[in-house]
XYZ file of C-alpha atoms in Angstrom:
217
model
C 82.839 109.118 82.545
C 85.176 106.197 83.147
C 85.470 103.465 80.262
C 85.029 101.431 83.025
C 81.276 102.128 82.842
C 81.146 102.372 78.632
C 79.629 98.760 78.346
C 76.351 99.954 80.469
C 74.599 101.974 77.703
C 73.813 105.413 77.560
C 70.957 104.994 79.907
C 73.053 103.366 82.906
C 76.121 106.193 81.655
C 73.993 109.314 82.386
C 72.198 107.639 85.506
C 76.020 107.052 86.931
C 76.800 110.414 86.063
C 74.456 112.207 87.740
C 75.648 110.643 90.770
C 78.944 112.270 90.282
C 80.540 114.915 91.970
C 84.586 116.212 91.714
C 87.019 117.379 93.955
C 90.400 118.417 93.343
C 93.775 117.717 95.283
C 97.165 119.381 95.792
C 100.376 117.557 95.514
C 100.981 115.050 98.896
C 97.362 115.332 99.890
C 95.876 112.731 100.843
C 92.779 111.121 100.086
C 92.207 108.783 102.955
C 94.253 106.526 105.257
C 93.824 102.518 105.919
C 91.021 102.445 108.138
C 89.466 105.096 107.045
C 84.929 104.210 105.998
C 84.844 103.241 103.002
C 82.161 105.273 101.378
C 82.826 106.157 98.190
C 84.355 104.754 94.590
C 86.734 107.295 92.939
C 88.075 107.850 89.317
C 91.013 109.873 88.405
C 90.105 112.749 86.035
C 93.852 113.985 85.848
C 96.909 113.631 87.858
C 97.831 110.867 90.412
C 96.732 108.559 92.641
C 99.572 106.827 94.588
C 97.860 103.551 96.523
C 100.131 102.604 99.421
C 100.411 100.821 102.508
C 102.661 101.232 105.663
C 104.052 98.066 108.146
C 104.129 98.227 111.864
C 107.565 98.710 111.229
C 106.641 102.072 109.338
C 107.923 101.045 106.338
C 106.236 102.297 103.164
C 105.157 100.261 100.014
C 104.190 101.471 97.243
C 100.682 99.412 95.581
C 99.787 100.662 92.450
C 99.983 104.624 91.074
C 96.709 105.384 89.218
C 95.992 108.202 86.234
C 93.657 109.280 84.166
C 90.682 106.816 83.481
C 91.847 104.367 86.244
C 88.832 103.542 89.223
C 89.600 102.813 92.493
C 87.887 102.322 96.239
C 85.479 100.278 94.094
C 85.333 97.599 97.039
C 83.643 99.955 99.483
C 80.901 100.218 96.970
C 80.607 96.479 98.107
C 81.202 95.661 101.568
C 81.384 99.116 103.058
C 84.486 97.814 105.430
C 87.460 100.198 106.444
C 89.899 101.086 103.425
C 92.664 98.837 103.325
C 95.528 101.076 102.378
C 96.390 104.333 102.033
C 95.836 106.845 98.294
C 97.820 110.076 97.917
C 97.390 112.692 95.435
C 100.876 112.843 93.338
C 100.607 116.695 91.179
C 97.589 118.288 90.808
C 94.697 116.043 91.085
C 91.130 116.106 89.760
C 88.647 113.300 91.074
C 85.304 112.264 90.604
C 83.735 110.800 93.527
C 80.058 108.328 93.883
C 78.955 108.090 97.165
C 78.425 104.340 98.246
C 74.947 104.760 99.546
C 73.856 107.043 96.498
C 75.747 103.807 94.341
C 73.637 101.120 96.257
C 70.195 103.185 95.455
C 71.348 102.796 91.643
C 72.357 99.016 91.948
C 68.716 98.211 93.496
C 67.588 100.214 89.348
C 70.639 98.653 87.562
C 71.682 94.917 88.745
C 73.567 94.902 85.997
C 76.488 97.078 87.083
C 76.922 94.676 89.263
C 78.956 92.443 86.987
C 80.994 95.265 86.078
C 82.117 95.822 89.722
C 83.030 91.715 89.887
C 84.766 92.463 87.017
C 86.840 95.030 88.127
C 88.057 93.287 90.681
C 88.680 89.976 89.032
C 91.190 92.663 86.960
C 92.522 93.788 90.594
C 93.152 89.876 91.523
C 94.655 89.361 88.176
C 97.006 92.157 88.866
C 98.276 91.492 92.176
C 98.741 87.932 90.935
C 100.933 89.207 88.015
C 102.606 91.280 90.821
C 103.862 88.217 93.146
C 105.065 86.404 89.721
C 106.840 89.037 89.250
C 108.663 88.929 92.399
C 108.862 84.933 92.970
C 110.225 84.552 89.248
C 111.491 87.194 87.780
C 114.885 88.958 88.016
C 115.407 92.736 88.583
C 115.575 93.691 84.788
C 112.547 91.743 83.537
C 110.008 93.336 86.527
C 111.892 97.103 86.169
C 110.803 96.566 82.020
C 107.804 94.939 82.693
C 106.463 97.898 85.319
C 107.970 100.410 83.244
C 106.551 99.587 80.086
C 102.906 98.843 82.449
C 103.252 102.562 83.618
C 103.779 103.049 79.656
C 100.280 102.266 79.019
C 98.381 104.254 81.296
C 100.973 107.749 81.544
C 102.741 107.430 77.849
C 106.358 107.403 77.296
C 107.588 109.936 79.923
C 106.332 109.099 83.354
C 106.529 111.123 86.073
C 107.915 108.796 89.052
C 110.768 108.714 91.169
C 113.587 105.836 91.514
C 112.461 105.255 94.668
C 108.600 105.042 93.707
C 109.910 102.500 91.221
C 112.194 100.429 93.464
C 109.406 100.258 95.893
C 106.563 98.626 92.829
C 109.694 96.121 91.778
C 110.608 94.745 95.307
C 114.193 96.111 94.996
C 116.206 98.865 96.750
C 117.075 102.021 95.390
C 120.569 101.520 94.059
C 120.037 98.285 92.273
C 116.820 100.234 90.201
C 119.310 103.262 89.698
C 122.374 100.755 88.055
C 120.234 99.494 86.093
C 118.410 102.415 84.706
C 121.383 103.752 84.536
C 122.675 101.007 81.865
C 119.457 102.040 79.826
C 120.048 105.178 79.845
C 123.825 104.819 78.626
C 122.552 102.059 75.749
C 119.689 104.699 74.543
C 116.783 102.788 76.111
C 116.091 105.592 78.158
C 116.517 108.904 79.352
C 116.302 110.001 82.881
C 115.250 113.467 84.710
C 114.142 115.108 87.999
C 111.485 112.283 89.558
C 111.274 111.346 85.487
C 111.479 108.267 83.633
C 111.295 108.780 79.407
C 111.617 105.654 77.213
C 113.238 106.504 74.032
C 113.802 102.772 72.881
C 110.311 100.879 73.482
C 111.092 98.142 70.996
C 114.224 97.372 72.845
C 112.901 97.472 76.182
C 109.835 95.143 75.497
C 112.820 92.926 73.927
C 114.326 93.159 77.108
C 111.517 92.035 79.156
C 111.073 89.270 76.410
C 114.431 88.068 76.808
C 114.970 88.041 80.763
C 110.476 85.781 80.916
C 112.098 83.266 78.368
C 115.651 83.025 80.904
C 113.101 82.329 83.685
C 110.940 79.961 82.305
């Protein structure tokens, strides 16, 4: 179970989990589409969860890639309305999956989860907010260290995702991402691969990102 849920007690823990059931995904499945019913809150067990949405235009952004521990669809467990973008499996992907109307049974026995749920998406709200900072603020460098160190937390040091993936979650095109990684990589901050980022220097890159806030402030 999720550490998401680790503040209910034992008692709430094993009621959610018996609500539980898994699925598993191949690489470029997807999960479901904007529009789609929301029915259902998932958490990644292992793999990849790539959140996106796509313009009238039919150009792609990329949201927010998800891993192991992460929750998402938690607002359909709320309002029940369409999904508002798009989640595709990235590698081989293991899921667990509560039904909303099983979830809203549970709620009516547990208020309390509730305020978990708000709080989830306060952390959501806090992150897209972060996210147009980033953009409005920020130069290249300081969101590519910033995102990169973010991914960091959740995937460890080597991170499976390509340049484009990442020019697409810093608001920046391909080439400019690749020059600069490309100056990491020369100085020892980084090393790259096949759809791989590793960070060999952290220290240096969280300098880096330290550096470029203090330039925009």
């Amino acid at each position: 179970m999720s550490s998401f849920f680790s503040a209910l007690g034992p008692d709430a823990i094993a009621q959610i989990a018996a609500l539980c059931t898994s699925r598993k995904m191949l690489d470029g499945e997807t999960l479901f589409l904007k529009g789609d019913p929301g029915d259902a809150l998932y958490g990644v067990r292992r793999g990849q969860i790539v959140i996106t949405i796509t313009t009238d235009t039919g150009r792609q952004f990329t949201l927010n890639i998800l891993g192991p521990g992460d929750i998402f669809g938690e607002i359909a467990l709320l309002d029940g309305h369409p999904r508002s973008a798009d989640a595709i499996a990235s590698g081989q992907v293991e899921l667990f999956m509560i039904r909303r109307s099983d979830f809203q049974d549970l709620l009516k026995r547990q208020p309390e989860i509730t305020t978990k749920i708000i709080e989830l998406l306060c952390e959501r709200l806090r992150f897209s907010s972060e996210r147009l900072e980033e953009a409005s603020l920020l130069s290249l460098k300081s969101r590519l260290a910033r995102r990169l160190l973010k991914l960091a937390e959740d995937f460890g040091e080597e991170i499976d995702i390509t340049q484009e993936e990442l020019s697409v979650l810093v608001g920046a095109g391909r080439e400019t991402v690749n020059r600069q990684l490309q100056k990491w990589r020369k100085s020892g901050v980084v090393e790259l691969g096949r759809a791989r980022v590793r960070i060999v220097d952290l220290r240096r890159l969280q300098n880096e990102t330290a550096e470029r806030e203090r330039e925009a402030d």
